CSV table of C-alpha atoms in Angstrom, one decimal:
chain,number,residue,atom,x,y,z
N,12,UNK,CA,-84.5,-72.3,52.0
N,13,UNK,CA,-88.1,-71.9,52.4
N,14,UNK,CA,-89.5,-68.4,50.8
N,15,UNK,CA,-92.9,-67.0,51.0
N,16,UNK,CA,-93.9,-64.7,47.6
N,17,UNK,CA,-97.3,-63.0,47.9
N,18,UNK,CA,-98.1,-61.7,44.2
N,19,UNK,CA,-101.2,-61.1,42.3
N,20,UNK,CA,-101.7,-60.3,38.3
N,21,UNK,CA,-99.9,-56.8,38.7
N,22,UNK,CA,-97.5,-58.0,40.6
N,23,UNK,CA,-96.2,-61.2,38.7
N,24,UNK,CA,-93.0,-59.5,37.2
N,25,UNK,CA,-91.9,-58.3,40.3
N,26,UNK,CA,-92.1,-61.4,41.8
N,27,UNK,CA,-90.2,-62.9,38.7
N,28,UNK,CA,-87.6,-60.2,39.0
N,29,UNK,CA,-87.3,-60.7,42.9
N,30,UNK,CA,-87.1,-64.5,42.3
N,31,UNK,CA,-84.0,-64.2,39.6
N,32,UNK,CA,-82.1,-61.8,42.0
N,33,UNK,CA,-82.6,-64.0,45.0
N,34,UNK,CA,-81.1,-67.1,42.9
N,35,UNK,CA,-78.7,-65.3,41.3
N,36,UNK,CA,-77.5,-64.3,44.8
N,37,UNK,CA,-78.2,-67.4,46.6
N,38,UNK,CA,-76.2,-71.0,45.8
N,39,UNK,CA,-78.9,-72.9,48.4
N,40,UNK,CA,-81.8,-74.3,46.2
N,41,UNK,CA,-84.8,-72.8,47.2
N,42,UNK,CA,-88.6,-74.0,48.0
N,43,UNK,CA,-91.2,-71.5,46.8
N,44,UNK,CA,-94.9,-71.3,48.6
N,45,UNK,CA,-96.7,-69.0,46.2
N,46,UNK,CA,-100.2,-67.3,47.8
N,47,UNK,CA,-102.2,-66.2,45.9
N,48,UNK,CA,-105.8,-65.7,44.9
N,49,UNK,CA,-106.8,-64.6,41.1
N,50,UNK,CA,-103.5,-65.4,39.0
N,51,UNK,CA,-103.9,-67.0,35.8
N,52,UNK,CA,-102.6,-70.7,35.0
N,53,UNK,CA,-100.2,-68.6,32.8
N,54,UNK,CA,-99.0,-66.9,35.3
N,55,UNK,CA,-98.3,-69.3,37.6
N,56,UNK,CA,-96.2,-71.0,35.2
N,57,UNK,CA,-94.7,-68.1,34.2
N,58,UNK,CA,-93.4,-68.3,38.0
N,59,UNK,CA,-92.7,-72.0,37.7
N,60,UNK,CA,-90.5,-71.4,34.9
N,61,UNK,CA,-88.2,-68.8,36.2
N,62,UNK,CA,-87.7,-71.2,39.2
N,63,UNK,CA,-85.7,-73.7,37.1
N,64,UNK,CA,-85.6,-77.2,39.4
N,65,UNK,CA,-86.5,-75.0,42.8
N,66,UNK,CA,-90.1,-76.4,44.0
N,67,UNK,CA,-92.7,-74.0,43.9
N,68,UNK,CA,-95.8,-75.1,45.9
N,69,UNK,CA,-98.9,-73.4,45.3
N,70,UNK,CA,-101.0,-72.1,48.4
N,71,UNK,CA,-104.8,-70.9,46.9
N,72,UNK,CA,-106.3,-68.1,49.4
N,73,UNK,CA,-110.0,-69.1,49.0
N,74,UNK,CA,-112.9,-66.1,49.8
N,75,UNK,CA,-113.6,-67.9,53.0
N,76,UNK,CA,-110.1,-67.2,54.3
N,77,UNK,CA,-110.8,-63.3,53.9
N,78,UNK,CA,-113.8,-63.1,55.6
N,79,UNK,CA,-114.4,-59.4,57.6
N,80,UNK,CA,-110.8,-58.5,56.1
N,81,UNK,CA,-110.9,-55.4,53.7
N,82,UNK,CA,-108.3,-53.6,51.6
N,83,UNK,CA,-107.7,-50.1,50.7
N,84,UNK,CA,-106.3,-47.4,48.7
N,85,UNK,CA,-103.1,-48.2,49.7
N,86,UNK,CA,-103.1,-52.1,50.1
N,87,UNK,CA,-104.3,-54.6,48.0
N,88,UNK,CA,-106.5,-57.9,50.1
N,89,UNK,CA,-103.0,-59.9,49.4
N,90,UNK,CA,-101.4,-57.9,52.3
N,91,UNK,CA,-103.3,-60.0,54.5
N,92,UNK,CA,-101.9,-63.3,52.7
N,93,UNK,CA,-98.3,-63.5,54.6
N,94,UNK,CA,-100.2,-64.1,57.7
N,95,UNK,CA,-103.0,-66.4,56.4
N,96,UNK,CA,-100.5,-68.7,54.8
N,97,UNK,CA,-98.5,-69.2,58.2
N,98,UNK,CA,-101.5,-71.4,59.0
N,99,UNK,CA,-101.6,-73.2,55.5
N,100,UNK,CA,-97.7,-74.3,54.8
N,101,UNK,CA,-96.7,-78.1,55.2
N,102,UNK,CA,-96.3,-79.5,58.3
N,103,UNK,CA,-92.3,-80.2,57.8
N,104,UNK,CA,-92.0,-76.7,57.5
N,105,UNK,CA,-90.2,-75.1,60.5
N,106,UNK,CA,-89.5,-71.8,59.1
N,107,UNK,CA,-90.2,-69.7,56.3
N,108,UNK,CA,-88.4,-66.2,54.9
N,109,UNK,CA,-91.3,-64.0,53.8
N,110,UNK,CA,-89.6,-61.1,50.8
N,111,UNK,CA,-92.2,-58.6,49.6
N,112,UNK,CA,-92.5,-59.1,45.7
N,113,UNK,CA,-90.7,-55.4,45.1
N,114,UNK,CA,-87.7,-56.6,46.3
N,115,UNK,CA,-84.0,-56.6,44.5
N,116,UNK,CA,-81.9,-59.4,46.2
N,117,UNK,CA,-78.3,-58.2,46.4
N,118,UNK,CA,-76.4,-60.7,48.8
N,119,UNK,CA,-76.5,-63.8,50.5
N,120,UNK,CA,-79.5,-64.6,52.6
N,121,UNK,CA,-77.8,-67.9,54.5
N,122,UNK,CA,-76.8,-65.9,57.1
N,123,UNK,CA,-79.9,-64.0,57.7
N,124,UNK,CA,-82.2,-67.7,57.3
N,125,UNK,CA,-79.6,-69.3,59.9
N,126,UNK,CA,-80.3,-67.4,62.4
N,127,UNK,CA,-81.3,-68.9,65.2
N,128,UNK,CA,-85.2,-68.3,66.3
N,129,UNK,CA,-85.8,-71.2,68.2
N,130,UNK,CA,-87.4,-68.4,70.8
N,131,UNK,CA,-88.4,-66.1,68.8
N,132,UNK,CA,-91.8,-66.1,66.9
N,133,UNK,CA,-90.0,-63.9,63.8
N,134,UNK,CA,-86.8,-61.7,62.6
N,135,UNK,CA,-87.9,-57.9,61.1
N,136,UNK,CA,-86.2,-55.1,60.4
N,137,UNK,CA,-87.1,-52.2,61.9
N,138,UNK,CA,-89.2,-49.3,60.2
N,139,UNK,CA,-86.0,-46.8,59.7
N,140,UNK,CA,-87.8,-44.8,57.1
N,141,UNK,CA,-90.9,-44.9,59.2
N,142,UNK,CA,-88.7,-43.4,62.0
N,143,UNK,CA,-86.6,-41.0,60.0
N,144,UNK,CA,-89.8,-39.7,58.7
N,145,UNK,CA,-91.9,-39.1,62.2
N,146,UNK,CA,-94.2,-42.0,61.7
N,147,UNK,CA,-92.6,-44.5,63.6
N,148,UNK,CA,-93.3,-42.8,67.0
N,149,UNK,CA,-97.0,-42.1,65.9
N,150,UNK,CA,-97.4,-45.7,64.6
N,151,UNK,CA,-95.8,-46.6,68.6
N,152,UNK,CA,-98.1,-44.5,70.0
N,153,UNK,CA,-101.7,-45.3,68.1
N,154,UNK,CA,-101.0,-48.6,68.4
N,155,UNK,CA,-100.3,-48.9,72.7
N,156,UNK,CA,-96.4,-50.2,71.5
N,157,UNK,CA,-94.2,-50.4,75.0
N,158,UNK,CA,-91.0,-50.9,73.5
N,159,UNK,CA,-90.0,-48.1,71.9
N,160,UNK,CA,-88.0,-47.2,68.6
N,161,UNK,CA,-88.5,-51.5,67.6
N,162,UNK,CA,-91.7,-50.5,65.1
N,163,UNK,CA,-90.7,-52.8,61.9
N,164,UNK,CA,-91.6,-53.1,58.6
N,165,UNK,CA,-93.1,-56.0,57.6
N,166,UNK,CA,-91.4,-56.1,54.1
N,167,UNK,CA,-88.9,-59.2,55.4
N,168,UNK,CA,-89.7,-60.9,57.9
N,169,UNK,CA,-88.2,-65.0,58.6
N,170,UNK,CA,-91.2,-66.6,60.6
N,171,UNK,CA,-90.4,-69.6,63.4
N,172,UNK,CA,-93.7,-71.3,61.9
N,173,UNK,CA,-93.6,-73.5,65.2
N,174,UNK,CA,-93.7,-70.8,67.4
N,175,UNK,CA,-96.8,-69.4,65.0
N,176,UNK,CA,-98.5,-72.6,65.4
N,177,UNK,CA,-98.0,-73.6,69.0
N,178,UNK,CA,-99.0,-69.5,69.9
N,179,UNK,CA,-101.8,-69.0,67.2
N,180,UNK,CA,-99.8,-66.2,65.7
N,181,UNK,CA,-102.1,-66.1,62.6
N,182,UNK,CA,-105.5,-65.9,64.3
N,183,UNK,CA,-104.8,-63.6,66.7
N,184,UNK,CA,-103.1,-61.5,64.2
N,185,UNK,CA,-106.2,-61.8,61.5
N,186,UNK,CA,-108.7,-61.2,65.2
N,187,UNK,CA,-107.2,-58.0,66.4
N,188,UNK,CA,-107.1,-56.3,62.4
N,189,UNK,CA,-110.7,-56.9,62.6
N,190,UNK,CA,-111.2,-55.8,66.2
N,191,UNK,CA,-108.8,-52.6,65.9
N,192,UNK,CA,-110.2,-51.3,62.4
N,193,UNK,CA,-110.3,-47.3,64.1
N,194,UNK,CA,-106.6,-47.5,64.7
N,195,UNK,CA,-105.2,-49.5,61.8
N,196,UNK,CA,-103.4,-47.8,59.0
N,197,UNK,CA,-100.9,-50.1,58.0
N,198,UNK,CA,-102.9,-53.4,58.1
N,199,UNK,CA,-101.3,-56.4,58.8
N,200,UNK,CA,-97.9,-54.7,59.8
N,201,UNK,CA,-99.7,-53.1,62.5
N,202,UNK,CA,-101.2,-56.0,63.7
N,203,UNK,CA,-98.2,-57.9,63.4
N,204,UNK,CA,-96.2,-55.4,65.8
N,205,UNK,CA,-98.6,-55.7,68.5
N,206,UNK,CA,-98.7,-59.7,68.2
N,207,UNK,CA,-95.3,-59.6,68.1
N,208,UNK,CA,-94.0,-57.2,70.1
N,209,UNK,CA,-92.5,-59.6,73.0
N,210,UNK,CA,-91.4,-62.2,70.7
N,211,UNK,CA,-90.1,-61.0,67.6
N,212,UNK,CA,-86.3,-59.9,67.0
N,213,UNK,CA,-84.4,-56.9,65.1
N,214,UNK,CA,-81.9,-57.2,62.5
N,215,UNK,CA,-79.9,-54.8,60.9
N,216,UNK,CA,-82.0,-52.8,58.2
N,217,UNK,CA,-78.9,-51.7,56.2
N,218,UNK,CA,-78.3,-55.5,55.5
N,219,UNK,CA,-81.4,-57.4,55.1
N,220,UNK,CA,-84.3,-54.3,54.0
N,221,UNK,CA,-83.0,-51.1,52.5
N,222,UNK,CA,-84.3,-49.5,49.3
Protein backbone atom coordinates (compact mmCIF):
# COMPACT_ATOMS: atom_id res chain seq x y z
CA UNK A 1 0.00 0.00 0.00
CA UNK A 2 1.50 3.13 -1.23
CA UNK A 3 0.81 6.27 1.32
CA UNK A 4 1.64 9.81 0.75
CA UNK A 5 2.49 11.86 4.39
CA UNK A 6 3.11 15.56 3.85
CA UNK A 7 4.67 16.79 7.33
CA UNK A 8 6.88 19.51 8.27
CA UNK A 9 8.80 20.25 11.94
CA UNK A 10 5.26 21.00 13.60
CA UNK A 11 3.81 18.50 12.18
CA UNK A 12 6.15 15.39 12.79
CA UNK A 13 4.15 13.85 15.69
CA UNK A 14 1.10 13.93 13.95
CA UNK A 15 2.48 12.18 11.22
CA UNK A 16 4.00 9.65 13.79
CA UNK A 17 0.63 9.23 15.48
CA UNK A 18 -1.21 8.93 11.98
CA UNK A 19 1.49 6.38 10.88
CA UNK A 20 1.00 3.99 14.19
CA UNK A 21 -2.85 4.05 13.86
CA UNK A 22 -2.73 3.26 10.17
CA UNK A 23 -0.49 0.13 10.99
CA UNK A 24 -2.03 -0.75 13.88
CA UNK A 25 -5.23 -0.91 11.68
CA UNK A 26 -3.80 -2.13 8.58
CA UNK A 27 -2.13 -6.05 8.24
CA UNK A 28 -0.80 -4.97 4.44
CA UNK A 29 2.88 -3.68 4.81
CA UNK A 30 3.02 -0.37 3.79
CA UNK A 31 5.45 1.92 1.44
CA UNK A 32 5.87 5.51 2.81
CA UNK A 33 6.80 8.67 0.26
CA UNK A 34 7.56 11.36 2.82
CA UNK A 35 7.50 15.17 1.20
CA UNK A 36 8.91 17.34 2.75
CA UNK A 37 11.08 20.44 2.66
CA UNK A 38 12.92 21.65 6.15
CA UNK A 39 12.72 18.50 8.50
CA UNK A 40 15.67 17.75 10.40
CA UNK A 41 17.78 14.37 9.81
CA UNK A 42 16.33 13.62 13.36
CA UNK A 43 13.16 13.83 12.29
CA UNK A 44 13.13 11.94 9.49
CA UNK A 45 14.33 9.13 11.41
CA UNK A 46 12.26 9.68 14.00
CA UNK A 47 9.61 8.71 11.04
CA UNK A 48 11.78 5.92 9.89
CA UNK A 49 11.65 4.38 13.16
CA UNK A 50 8.02 4.28 13.88
CA UNK A 51 7.77 2.58 10.45
CA UNK A 52 9.39 -0.67 11.73
CA UNK A 53 10.41 -2.82 8.25
CA UNK A 54 7.74 -0.59 6.05
CA UNK A 55 9.94 1.42 3.34
CA UNK A 56 9.86 4.98 3.78
CA UNK A 57 11.22 6.88 0.68
CA UNK A 58 12.12 10.25 1.04
CA UNK A 59 10.78 12.85 -1.66
CA UNK A 60 12.84 16.58 -1.00
CA UNK A 61 10.49 19.56 -2.33
CA UNK A 62 13.45 21.85 -3.46
CA UNK A 63 12.64 26.00 -3.72
CA UNK A 64 12.47 25.61 -7.45
CA UNK A 65 9.44 23.35 -7.19
CA UNK A 66 7.56 26.29 -5.36
CA UNK A 67 8.10 28.86 -7.58
CA UNK A 68 4.98 31.72 -7.84
CA UNK A 69 3.23 29.38 -5.07
CA UNK A 70 2.49 31.23 -1.75
CA UNK A 71 1.05 30.25 1.62
CA UNK A 72 -1.09 31.89 4.11
CA UNK A 73 -2.55 32.29 7.36
CA UNK A 74 -4.35 29.35 7.11
CA UNK A 75 -1.95 27.01 5.05
CA UNK A 76 1.33 26.26 5.40
CA UNK A 77 3.59 26.03 1.49
CA UNK A 78 3.44 21.98 2.28
CA UNK A 79 -0.32 22.18 1.13
CA UNK A 80 0.96 22.44 -2.20
CA UNK A 81 3.28 19.28 -1.77
CA UNK A 82 0.42 16.38 -2.33
CA UNK A 83 0.21 17.67 -5.83
CA UNK A 84 3.96 18.41 -6.54
CA UNK A 85 4.97 14.87 -5.47
CA UNK A 86 2.37 13.19 -7.93
CA UNK A 87 5.05 14.18 -10.51
CA UNK A 88 8.10 13.03 -8.32
CA UNK A 89 7.01 9.23 -7.14
CA UNK A 90 8.78 6.15 -8.86
CA UNK A 91 7.86 5.09 -11.99
CA UNK A 92 6.41 1.54 -10.65
CA UNK A 93 4.05 3.43 -8.75
CA UNK A 94 0.50 3.15 -10.11
CA UNK A 95 -1.32 4.58 -7.31
CA UNK A 96 -0.85 6.27 -4.18
CA UNK A 97 -3.38 6.99 -0.88
CA UNK A 98 -2.64 10.55 0.18
CA UNK A 99 -3.88 10.82 4.43
CA UNK A 100 -3.44 14.37 5.87
CA UNK A 101 -0.91 14.14 8.88
CA UNK A 102 -3.94 14.97 11.48
CA UNK A 103 -5.47 11.98 10.84
CA UNK A 104 -6.59 8.94 13.46
CA UNK A 105 -6.78 5.62 11.32
CA UNK A 106 -9.69 3.57 12.79
CA UNK A 107 -10.33 0.65 10.18
CA UNK A 108 -9.17 -1.10 7.40
CA UNK A 109 -8.09 0.83 4.36
CA UNK A 110 -7.77 -2.42 1.80
CA UNK A 111 -11.09 -1.80 0.72
CA UNK A 112 -10.93 1.78 0.20
CA UNK A 113 -7.03 1.35 -1.76
CA UNK A 114 -8.74 -1.60 -3.93
CA UNK A 115 -10.96 0.21 -5.47
CA UNK A 116 -10.94 0.20 -8.78
CA UNK A 117 -9.74 3.70 -10.54
CA UNK A 118 -8.49 2.50 -13.65
CA UNK A 119 -10.82 5.63 -15.13
CA UNK A 120 -10.81 7.72 -12.64
CA UNK A 121 -7.94 10.29 -12.05
CA UNK A 122 -8.66 10.07 -7.98
CA UNK A 123 -11.21 8.87 -5.03
CA UNK A 124 -12.32 12.05 -2.38
CA UNK A 125 -14.70 12.33 -0.04
CA UNK A 126 -16.89 14.94 -0.25
CA UNK A 127 -16.71 18.27 1.79
CA UNK A 128 -19.87 17.29 4.23
CA UNK A 129 -18.79 19.87 6.87
CA UNK A 130 -18.17 22.27 4.06
CA UNK A 131 -21.81 21.61 3.01
CA UNK A 132 -23.47 21.41 6.39
CA UNK A 133 -21.89 24.67 7.10
CA UNK A 134 -22.96 26.81 3.76
CA UNK A 135 -19.49 26.79 2.29
CA UNK A 136 -19.80 24.06 0.00
CA UNK A 137 -22.31 25.89 -2.28
CA UNK A 138 -20.12 29.18 -2.22
CA UNK A 139 -16.93 27.17 -2.72
CA UNK A 140 -19.33 25.56 -6.04
CA UNK A 141 -20.14 28.74 -7.01
CA UNK A 142 -16.65 31.01 -6.87
CA UNK A 143 -15.07 28.42 -8.28
CA UNK A 144 -17.53 27.85 -11.91
CA UNK A 145 -18.10 23.97 -10.33
CA UNK A 146 -21.03 22.31 -12.72
CA UNK A 147 -21.73 19.36 -10.72
CA UNK A 148 -23.27 20.29 -7.85
CA UNK A 149 -23.16 19.11 -4.11
CA UNK A 150 -19.59 16.76 -5.23
CA UNK A 151 -17.17 19.82 -3.64
CA UNK A 152 -14.55 17.42 -1.64
CA UNK A 153 -12.10 17.71 0.74
CA UNK A 154 -8.86 17.11 -0.14
CA UNK A 155 -7.88 15.58 3.33
CA UNK A 156 -7.91 11.75 1.66
CA UNK A 157 -7.69 11.39 -1.49
CA UNK A 158 -6.24 7.75 -3.44
CA UNK A 159 -4.54 9.25 -6.71
CA UNK A 160 -4.52 6.89 -10.26
CA UNK A 161 -0.78 8.31 -10.66
CA UNK A 162 -1.18 7.05 -14.42
CA UNK A 163 -4.02 8.91 -15.07
CA UNK A 164 -1.96 12.09 -13.32
CA UNK A 165 0.76 11.42 -15.62
CA UNK A 166 -0.73 10.63 -18.89
CA UNK A 167 -3.31 14.00 -18.15
CA UNK A 168 -0.65 16.40 -16.49
CA UNK A 169 -2.82 16.51 -13.42
CA UNK A 170 0.06 18.16 -11.42
CA UNK A 171 0.87 21.01 -13.78
CA UNK A 172 -2.30 22.06 -14.54
CA UNK A 173 -3.25 21.83 -11.03
CA UNK A 174 -0.01 24.03 -9.80
CA UNK A 175 -0.93 26.45 -13.35
CA UNK A 176 -4.51 27.32 -12.57
CA UNK A 177 -3.54 28.13 -8.37
CA UNK A 178 -1.26 30.63 -9.85
CA UNK A 179 -3.62 31.81 -12.65
CA UNK A 180 -6.90 31.92 -10.21
CA UNK A 181 -5.11 33.63 -7.09
CA UNK A 182 -8.52 36.23 -6.78
CA UNK A 183 -10.76 33.24 -6.37
CA UNK A 184 -8.70 30.86 -4.38
CA UNK A 185 -9.33 30.33 -0.66
CA UNK A 186 -8.68 26.93 -0.12
CA UNK A 187 -5.51 26.42 -2.23
CA UNK A 188 -4.80 23.33 -3.68
CA UNK A 189 -8.24 21.82 -2.81
CA UNK A 190 -9.74 24.30 -4.90
CA UNK A 191 -7.65 23.74 -7.60
CA UNK A 192 -7.90 20.16 -7.39
CA UNK A 193 -11.83 20.27 -7.67
CA UNK A 194 -11.79 22.15 -10.83
CA UNK A 195 -8.97 19.72 -12.32
CA UNK A 196 -10.77 17.12 -11.22
CA UNK A 197 -14.15 17.72 -11.50
CA UNK A 198 -14.93 15.18 -14.55
CA UNK A 199 -12.65 12.54 -13.47
CA UNK A 200 -12.45 12.16 -9.87
CA UNK A 201 -14.96 9.81 -7.82
CA UNK A 202 -17.01 10.11 -4.29
CA UNK A 203 -16.74 7.78 -1.46
CA UNK A 204 -18.59 7.67 1.45
CA UNK A 205 -17.34 10.43 4.03
CA UNK A 206 -18.67 8.55 7.09
CA UNK A 207 -16.16 5.70 6.29
CA UNK A 208 -13.01 6.94 4.88
CA UNK A 209 -12.85 11.06 6.32
CA UNK A 210 -14.82 11.95 9.34
CA UNK A 211 -13.56 13.80 12.41
Amino acid sequence: MNILLVINSKYVKCGINMLRSLMESNDEKIRVFLAYRDLKEEEIEDVRKCLGDNELELLYIDKDKLNGLKDNDRLPLETYFRIIALDMLPENVNKVLYLDADMIIKKSLKDLYNINIDKLSAIACKDIYGYIYGVGNKSEERLGLKNKGRYFNAGMMLFNIKYCREHNICQKTIDFIKEHSDIIIWQDQDALNVILEESVGLVQWEMFNCT
